[in-house]
Short mmCIF file of C-alpha atoms and ligand atoms in Angstrom, two decimals:
data_model
loop_
_atom_site.label_atom_id
_atom_site.label_comp_id
_atom_site.label_asym_id
_atom_site.label_seq_id
_atom_site.Cartn_x
_atom_site.Cartn_y
_atom_site.Cartn_z
CA MET A 81 79.54 -11.61 -50.57
CA ASN A 82 78.27 -14.82 -52.31
CA LEU A 83 74.66 -15.58 -53.11
CA PHE A 84 73.06 -18.26 -50.83
CA ASP A 85 72.93 -21.12 -53.26
CA VAL A 86 69.51 -22.79 -52.62
CA TYR A 87 68.12 -23.27 -56.16
CA PRO A 88 69.59 -24.17 -59.55
CA LEU A 89 69.61 -21.60 -62.32
CA PHE A 90 70.22 -21.97 -66.06
CA ASP A 91 73.30 -20.27 -67.38
CA ILE A 92 71.35 -17.80 -69.61
CA GLU A 93 71.36 -14.07 -68.94
CA PRO A 94 68.36 -12.30 -70.55
CA THR A 95 69.08 -8.91 -72.01
CA LYS A 96 65.71 -8.15 -73.59
CA ALA A 97 62.16 -9.60 -73.30
CA GLU A 98 59.03 -8.79 -75.34
CA GLY A 99 55.65 -10.68 -75.41
CA CYS A 100 56.34 -14.32 -75.19
CA TYR A 101 60.07 -14.01 -76.16
CA ILE A 102 63.28 -13.48 -74.30
CA TRP A 103 66.76 -12.70 -75.84
CA ASP A 104 70.05 -13.56 -74.22
CA LYS A 105 73.34 -11.66 -74.42
CA GLU A 106 74.46 -13.73 -77.36
CA GLY A 107 71.40 -12.60 -79.22
CA ASN A 108 69.57 -15.95 -79.02
CA LYS A 109 65.79 -15.63 -79.10
CA TYR A 110 63.81 -17.94 -76.83
CA LEU A 111 60.00 -18.68 -76.72
CA ASP A 112 59.16 -18.44 -72.96
CA LEU A 113 56.61 -21.06 -71.90
CA TYR A 114 57.38 -20.63 -68.23
CA GLY A 115 57.25 -16.95 -67.41
CA GLY A 116 59.63 -17.22 -64.45
CA HIS A 117 57.38 -19.48 -62.30
CA ALA A 118 54.08 -18.25 -63.93
CA VAL A 119 54.42 -14.63 -63.21
CA ILE A 120 54.28 -13.33 -66.75
CA SER A 121 50.55 -13.03 -67.49
CA ILE A 122 50.26 -10.26 -70.03
CA GLY A 123 53.56 -10.79 -71.81
CA HIS A 124 57.04 -9.37 -71.20
CA SER A 125 57.48 -5.62 -71.39
CA HIS A 126 53.96 -4.92 -72.50
CA PRO A 127 53.88 -1.15 -73.57
CA HIS A 128 50.75 -0.26 -71.56
CA TYR A 129 52.30 -1.88 -68.42
CA ILE A 130 55.58 -0.08 -68.84
CA LYS A 131 53.73 3.25 -69.43
CA ARG A 132 51.63 2.92 -66.39
CA ILE A 133 54.57 1.95 -64.07
CA SER A 134 56.87 4.71 -65.54
CA GLU A 135 54.18 7.45 -65.14
CA GLN A 136 53.73 6.28 -61.58
CA LEU A 137 57.45 6.36 -60.92
CA ASN A 138 57.66 9.79 -62.34
CA ASN A 139 54.74 10.86 -60.23
CA ILE A 140 55.10 9.87 -56.55
CA GLY A 141 57.13 6.57 -56.92
CA PHE A 142 56.74 3.86 -54.36
CA TYR A 143 55.43 5.84 -51.50
CA SER A 144 53.92 3.16 -49.22
CA ASN A 145 51.28 3.00 -46.57
CA SER A 146 49.83 5.30 -43.95
CA VAL A 147 48.40 7.79 -46.30
CA GLN A 148 45.40 7.59 -48.71
CA ASN A 149 46.35 5.76 -51.86
CA PRO A 150 43.44 6.00 -54.36
CA LEU A 151 45.02 3.35 -56.57
CA GLN A 152 44.24 0.76 -53.93
CA LYS A 153 40.62 1.39 -54.18
CA GLU A 154 40.80 1.61 -57.97
CA LEU A 155 42.50 -1.85 -57.95
CA ALA A 156 39.91 -3.29 -55.61
CA ASN A 157 37.10 -2.12 -57.92
CA LYS A 158 38.82 -3.35 -61.00
CA LEU A 159 39.71 -6.85 -59.57
CA GLY A 160 36.18 -7.23 -58.16
CA GLN A 161 34.64 -6.34 -61.53
CA ILE A 162 36.95 -8.66 -63.67
CA SER A 163 36.96 -11.64 -61.35
CA GLN A 164 33.13 -11.20 -60.71
CA LEU A 165 33.96 -11.39 -56.93
CA GLU A 166 32.57 -7.87 -55.98
CA ASP A 167 31.37 -9.31 -52.62
CA TYR A 168 34.82 -9.84 -51.38
CA ASP A 169 37.27 -7.33 -49.69
CA LEU A 170 40.93 -6.92 -50.70
CA PHE A 171 44.08 -7.02 -48.58
CA LEU A 172 47.27 -6.26 -50.51
CA CYS A 173 50.66 -7.82 -49.63
CA ASN A 174 53.84 -8.75 -51.63
CA SER A 175 53.94 -12.46 -52.39
CA GLY A 176 52.20 -15.75 -52.51
CA ALA A 177 53.51 -17.03 -49.14
CA GLU A 178 52.56 -13.81 -47.49
CA ALA A 179 49.06 -13.91 -48.93
CA ASN A 180 48.65 -17.47 -47.58
CA GLU A 181 50.08 -16.59 -44.08
CA ASN A 182 47.68 -13.68 -43.81
CA ALA A 183 44.76 -16.00 -44.89
CA LEU A 184 45.68 -18.49 -42.15
CA LYS A 185 45.78 -15.78 -39.69
CA LEU A 186 42.36 -14.56 -40.66
CA ALA A 187 40.98 -18.08 -40.40
CA SER A 188 42.56 -18.46 -36.95
CA PHE A 189 41.24 -15.20 -35.71
CA GLU A 190 37.69 -15.83 -36.96
CA THR A 191 37.44 -19.47 -35.61
CA GLY A 192 39.68 -19.25 -32.55
CA LYS A 193 41.47 -22.44 -33.70
CA LYS A 194 44.90 -23.16 -35.00
CA ARG A 195 45.31 -26.35 -37.06
CA VAL A 196 45.37 -26.29 -40.86
CA ILE A 197 44.56 -29.10 -43.29
CA SER A 198 46.43 -29.16 -46.57
CA PHE A 199 46.84 -31.87 -49.23
CA LYS A 200 49.63 -34.01 -50.62
CA LYS A 201 51.16 -32.52 -53.76
CA GLY A 202 49.99 -29.12 -52.62
CA PHE A 203 52.30 -26.13 -52.18
CA HIS A 204 51.52 -22.92 -50.42
CA GLY A 205 54.96 -21.28 -50.22
CA ARG A 206 57.18 -21.47 -47.25
CA THR A 207 54.26 -21.13 -44.83
CA SER A 208 52.73 -22.90 -41.99
CA ALA A 209 50.43 -24.79 -44.34
CA ALA A 210 53.60 -26.80 -44.88
CA VAL A 211 55.37 -27.95 -48.09
CA ALA A 212 53.35 -30.99 -49.06
CA ILE A 213 55.13 -31.87 -52.30
CA THR A 214 58.04 -33.64 -50.66
CA ASP A 215 58.56 -36.25 -48.03
CA ASN A 216 61.72 -34.58 -46.75
CA PRO A 217 60.92 -34.15 -42.97
CA LYS A 218 63.24 -31.11 -42.83
CA ILE A 219 60.86 -29.13 -45.08
CA VAL A 220 57.59 -30.83 -44.45
CA ALA A 221 57.40 -29.42 -40.96
CA PRO A 222 55.66 -26.12 -40.63
CA ILE A 223 58.43 -23.52 -40.91
CA ASN A 224 57.74 -20.23 -39.46
CA SER A 225 54.49 -19.92 -37.72
CA ASN A 226 52.37 -20.94 -34.83
CA HIS A 227 49.95 -22.90 -36.98
CA GLU A 228 50.14 -26.74 -36.92
CA SER A 229 49.39 -28.43 -40.19
CA THR A 230 48.09 -31.89 -41.20
CA ILE A 231 48.58 -33.08 -44.81
CA LEU A 232 45.99 -35.45 -46.22
CA GLU A 233 45.47 -37.54 -49.39
CA LEU A 234 43.75 -35.62 -52.08
CA ASN A 235 40.10 -36.59 -52.82
CA ASP A 236 39.62 -38.27 -49.43
CA LEU A 237 36.63 -36.35 -47.89
CA ASP A 238 36.26 -38.95 -45.14
CA ALA A 239 39.80 -38.20 -44.01
CA VAL A 240 38.98 -34.52 -44.06
CA GLU A 241 35.79 -34.99 -42.00
CA LYS A 242 37.68 -37.16 -39.45
CA GLU A 243 40.17 -34.34 -38.85
CA LEU A 244 37.53 -31.55 -38.86
CA LYS A 245 35.53 -33.55 -36.23
CA GLU A 246 38.39 -33.05 -33.79
CA GLY A 247 37.28 -29.46 -33.52
CA ASP A 248 40.68 -27.68 -33.66
CA VAL A 249 40.93 -26.95 -37.32
CA CYS A 250 40.76 -23.38 -38.43
CA ALA A 251 41.18 -23.79 -42.23
CA VAL A 252 41.50 -26.12 -45.15
CA ILE A 253 43.79 -24.78 -47.90
CA ILE A 254 43.96 -26.02 -51.37
CA GLU A 255 45.14 -24.80 -54.75
CA GLY A 256 42.64 -24.12 -57.56
CA ILE A 257 44.86 -26.28 -59.66
CA MET A 258 47.83 -27.88 -58.06
CA GLY A 259 50.87 -26.32 -59.81
CA ILE A 260 54.26 -27.42 -58.34
CA GLY A 261 52.77 -30.92 -57.50
CA GLY A 262 52.42 -31.53 -61.19
CA ILE A 263 49.37 -29.63 -62.58
CA ILE A 264 46.59 -31.62 -60.87
CA VAL A 265 43.06 -30.46 -61.77
CA LEU A 266 40.59 -30.95 -58.94
CA GLU A 267 37.29 -32.75 -59.17
CA ASN A 268 34.49 -30.34 -58.61
CA ASP A 269 32.84 -32.75 -56.27
CA PHE A 270 35.86 -32.82 -54.10
CA LEU A 271 35.92 -28.93 -53.85
CA GLU A 272 32.20 -28.89 -53.22
CA GLY A 273 32.60 -31.57 -50.59
CA LEU A 274 35.31 -29.49 -48.96
CA GLU A 275 33.05 -26.46 -48.88
CA SER A 276 30.22 -28.23 -47.24
CA LEU A 277 32.48 -29.94 -44.60
CA CYS A 278 34.05 -26.56 -43.80
CA LYS A 279 30.60 -25.13 -43.24
CA LYS A 280 29.50 -28.00 -41.07
CA TYR A 281 32.60 -27.92 -38.78
CA LYS A 282 33.05 -24.12 -38.92
CA ALA A 283 36.47 -24.10 -40.61
CA LYS A 284 37.46 -21.63 -43.35
CA LEU A 285 37.99 -22.82 -46.96
CA ILE A 286 41.08 -21.02 -48.38
CA LEU A 287 41.56 -21.36 -52.18
CA ASP A 288 45.21 -20.70 -53.03
CA GLU A 289 45.08 -19.28 -56.50
CA VAL A 290 48.64 -17.92 -56.32
CA GLN A 291 49.69 -19.94 -59.46
CA SER A 292 46.31 -20.76 -61.05
CA GLY A 293 44.72 -17.30 -60.77
CA TYR A 294 44.61 -14.28 -62.95
CA GLY A 295 43.14 -16.01 -66.03
CA ARG A 296 45.70 -18.74 -66.29
CA SER A 297 43.22 -21.62 -66.17
CA GLY A 298 40.82 -19.92 -68.76
CA LYS A 299 38.65 -18.59 -65.89
CA PHE A 300 39.79 -15.69 -63.71
CA PHE A 301 40.21 -18.15 -60.79
CA ALA A 302 40.48 -21.90 -61.41
CA PHE A 303 37.86 -22.63 -58.68
CA GLN A 304 35.31 -20.76 -60.82
CA TYR A 305 34.97 -24.00 -62.85
CA SER A 306 33.01 -25.25 -59.80
CA SER A 307 30.16 -23.78 -57.82
CA ILE A 308 32.06 -23.08 -54.58
CA GLN A 309 32.39 -19.74 -52.79
CA PRO A 310 35.59 -19.87 -50.76
CA ASP A 311 35.90 -17.93 -47.50
CA ILE A 312 39.32 -16.66 -48.55
CA ILE A 313 41.15 -16.60 -51.95
CA THR A 314 44.89 -15.84 -52.25
CA THR A 315 46.74 -14.71 -55.35
CA ALA A 316 50.02 -13.37 -56.45
CA LYS A 317 52.35 -14.50 -59.37
CA GLY A 318 50.45 -13.21 -62.49
CA MET A 319 48.96 -10.23 -60.61
CA GLY A 320 51.86 -7.90 -61.24
CA ASN A 321 53.38 -9.54 -64.43
CA GLY A 322 56.71 -9.80 -62.52
CA PHE A 323 56.29 -6.94 -60.11
CA PRO A 324 56.15 -8.45 -56.54
CA VAL A 325 52.55 -8.24 -55.37
CA GLY A 326 50.12 -10.54 -53.63
CA ALA A 327 46.52 -10.27 -52.44
CA VAL A 328 44.03 -11.83 -50.09
CA LEU A 329 40.34 -11.72 -51.12
CA ILE A 330 38.29 -11.92 -48.00
CA SER A 331 34.56 -12.78 -47.87
CA ARG A 332 32.35 -10.33 -46.01
CA GLU A 333 31.69 -12.72 -43.06
CA PHE A 334 35.11 -11.48 -41.86
CA LYS A 335 34.84 -8.14 -39.98
CA PRO A 336 38.06 -6.15 -40.09
CA TRP A 337 39.58 -4.36 -37.02
CA TYR A 338 42.63 -2.19 -36.82
CA GLY A 339 45.74 -4.19 -36.14
CA MET A 340 44.09 -7.41 -37.47
CA LEU A 341 46.58 -7.51 -40.44
CA GLY A 342 49.40 -5.19 -41.49
CA THR A 343 52.02 -4.52 -44.13
CA THR A 344 54.78 -2.01 -44.77
CA PHE A 345 55.05 -2.51 -48.65
CA GLY A 346 51.79 -4.12 -49.44
CA GLY A 347 49.63 -2.05 -51.79
CA ASN A 348 52.37 0.51 -52.50
CA TYR A 349 51.85 2.83 -55.49
CA LEU A 350 54.03 1.05 -57.99
CA ALA A 351 52.62 -2.39 -57.11
CA CYS A 352 49.04 -1.00 -57.61
CA ALA A 353 50.07 0.63 -60.91
CA ALA A 354 51.53 -2.68 -62.12
CA SER A 355 48.49 -4.61 -61.01
CA LEU A 356 46.01 -2.26 -62.55
CA ALA A 357 47.89 -2.36 -65.92
CA VAL A 358 47.74 -6.17 -65.82
CA LEU A 359 43.89 -6.14 -65.30
CA GLU A 360 43.44 -3.42 -68.00
CA VAL A 361 45.44 -5.59 -70.56
CA ILE A 362 43.64 -8.74 -69.53
CA GLU A 363 40.39 -7.07 -70.18
CA ASN A 364 41.34 -5.17 -73.39
CA GLU A 365 43.18 -8.03 -75.05
CA LYS A 366 40.69 -10.63 -73.92
CA LEU A 367 43.50 -12.69 -72.35
CA ILE A 368 41.35 -15.03 -70.33
CA GLU A 369 39.49 -16.13 -73.51
CA ASN A 370 42.83 -16.50 -75.19
CA SER A 371 44.19 -18.66 -72.34
CA GLN A 372 41.19 -20.98 -72.71
CA LYS A 373 41.36 -21.08 -76.52
CA THR A 374 45.05 -21.56 -76.91
CA GLY A 375 45.11 -23.94 -73.97
CA ASP A 376 42.38 -26.08 -75.50
CA HIS A 377 44.31 -26.24 -78.77
CA ILE A 378 47.52 -27.27 -76.92
CA LEU A 379 45.63 -29.98 -74.90
CA LYS A 380 44.03 -31.22 -78.14
CA ARG A 381 47.28 -31.45 -80.03
CA LEU A 382 49.17 -33.07 -77.26
CA ASN A 383 46.52 -35.76 -76.80
CA GLN A 384 46.71 -36.46 -80.47
CA ASP A 385 50.46 -36.29 -81.08
CA ILE A 386 52.24 -37.39 -77.86
CA LYS A 387 52.06 -40.92 -76.79
CA LYS A 388 52.94 -42.62 -73.53
CA CYS A 389 52.38 -39.64 -71.20
CA GLU A 390 49.62 -38.20 -69.12
CA ILE A 391 48.39 -34.68 -70.08
CA ARG A 392 46.76 -32.49 -67.48
CA GLY A 393 45.57 -29.12 -67.12
CA LYS A 394 43.25 -26.24 -68.01
CA GLY A 395 43.91 -23.11 -70.03
CA LEU A 396 47.60 -22.22 -70.08
CA MET A 397 48.53 -24.31 -67.11
CA ILE A 398 49.47 -27.55 -68.53
CA GLY A 399 51.43 -30.66 -67.22
CA ILE A 400 52.82 -33.42 -69.48
CA GLU A 401 53.85 -36.42 -67.39
CA PHE A 402 56.23 -38.90 -68.96
CA GLU A 403 57.23 -42.39 -67.89
CA GLU A 404 60.86 -41.32 -67.90
CA PRO A 405 62.81 -38.44 -66.36
CA ILE A 406 62.70 -35.39 -68.71
CA ALA A 407 65.83 -33.42 -67.70
CA ASP A 408 67.57 -34.11 -71.00
CA LEU A 409 64.37 -33.41 -73.00
CA ARG A 410 64.04 -30.06 -71.29
CA LYS A 411 67.77 -29.23 -71.88
CA LYS A 412 67.31 -30.02 -75.60
CA LEU A 413 64.15 -27.88 -75.86
CA LEU A 414 66.05 -24.94 -74.14
CA PHE A 415 69.53 -25.10 -75.64
CA GLU A 416 68.73 -26.48 -79.13
CA ASP A 417 65.10 -25.40 -79.75
CA LYS A 418 65.26 -22.28 -77.68
CA ILE A 419 62.10 -22.96 -75.75
CA PHE A 420 61.79 -22.39 -72.02
CA THR A 421 59.65 -24.91 -70.11
CA GLY A 422 59.13 -25.64 -66.44
CA VAL A 423 59.24 -28.84 -64.48
CA SER A 424 57.53 -30.72 -61.69
CA GLY A 425 59.27 -33.60 -60.02
CA ALA A 426 61.51 -35.61 -62.41
CA ASN A 427 59.02 -36.61 -65.05
CA THR A 428 56.59 -33.71 -65.66
CA ILE A 429 57.02 -30.74 -68.11
CA ARG A 430 55.00 -27.80 -66.75
CA ILE A 431 54.09 -25.07 -69.03
CA LEU A 432 52.90 -21.72 -67.68
CA PRO A 433 53.25 -19.29 -70.67
CA PRO A 434 52.21 -15.64 -70.91
CA LEU A 435 48.42 -15.55 -71.51
CA CYS A 436 48.99 -13.88 -74.84
CA LEU A 437 50.51 -17.03 -76.33
CA ASN A 438 49.13 -17.73 -79.83
CA GLN A 439 48.40 -20.91 -81.70
CA GLU A 440 51.50 -20.53 -83.96
CA GLN A 441 53.81 -20.29 -80.93
CA SER A 442 52.16 -23.23 -79.24
CA ASP A 443 52.41 -25.27 -82.49
CA LEU A 444 56.10 -24.61 -82.57
CA PHE A 445 56.44 -26.12 -79.11
CA ILE A 446 54.39 -29.18 -79.86
CA ASP A 447 56.27 -29.80 -83.19
CA LYS A 448 59.72 -29.53 -81.42
CA LEU A 449 58.54 -31.69 -78.61
CA THR A 450 57.26 -34.34 -81.02
CA ASP A 451 60.49 -34.19 -82.97
CA SER A 452 62.52 -34.64 -79.76
CA LEU A 453 60.56 -37.65 -78.79
N1 PLP B 744 51.10 -20.94 -53.44
C1 PLP B 744 51.26 -21.62 -54.70
C2 PLP B 744 50.15 -22.39 -55.25
C3 PLP B 744 52.58 -21.36 -55.35
O1 PLP B 744 52.72 -22.03 -56.56
C4 PLP B 744 53.50 -20.56 -54.67
C5 PLP B 744 54.89 -20.35 -55.39
O2 PLP B 744 55.21 -21.20 -56.33
C6 PLP B 744 53.32 -19.92 -53.44
C7 PLP B 744 52.04 -20.11 -52.91
C8 PLP B 744 54.31 -19.09 -52.83
O3 PLP B 744 54.47 -17.85 -53.58
P1 PLP B 744 55.69 -16.83 -53.36
O4 PLP B 744 56.82 -17.56 -53.97
O5 PLP B 744 55.27 -15.68 -54.12
O6 PLP B 744 55.82 -16.71 -51.88
#
């Protein structure tokens, strides 16, 4: 059987990974500033993470739902405490797309409406909130669900109000910081405007923090730079440091009933052990503070040293947009300088490193980038 070939891969096979580094089978050591699409939050192979997962595996392994799993409650408590969102309830699932689909379902149940508003350059997984980062009609259309979606220009509150006035919109969904669309930091005024429009027209505001959550932005969730209180928050990627897990944080205005949502694997023992280990390390090693500090350092140096580009981001979620395509630059960084970076579109380098990245490692990246330019 062949693999269904739908995304490109670098011809590098990792054999070991530790902290911010990966080694390939030829023994080359790479600095990882991408963390496999932003999933590596506490660093590769963290000893506390490995210990907690291994102990769980040796205990009762994966055993999934339908019985009491005290780790789920422990996770809900710890997540509430660290994110300072103790007033929300937690629903556990397995990925970002699944978290968003459940969020849309909740919004639909609660409002009795179906249409969803999302924004250009936004991305919410392969969900009915549509893939707004491309104009390709084959993939802009909602893919697998009974929601209809409308994609609007960012920052246009009048356009949002016009759609909400129609009375059929159940939710407005937006990322805390737009990731795949090129690391676009939102204006607080825009977020606050969305919140009040949603309240006025009885639609739910969903903050997709799948990529920007878990300390990546220098706050636990990126929306926490503003004063809004979303109705629903979704998260995944950094939550399990590579273990597949996702979550929906649901405000108390939603009243749960049996059958409202469901899952086979969501909240299984191993996923909970991985997620708890991540939160414990984030807390013990002050990784959110580190994300902010190292991110500020990178942004300052990039602004000083790199000309003719636009630099955007917060914490360790940074985009560097050049006037020219950057495919060759990224290849040089990877194959000559041994530094993994990510990309958005043709011209933007996207860095999403582990939150334990230090100043020395980030300086190495900026020195190599300046040399290459
Ligand atoms: N939402 C955002 C903001 C994302 O960046 C992604 C994935 O990149 C998703 C949702 C989908 O997550 P997953 O790939 O886990 O389904």
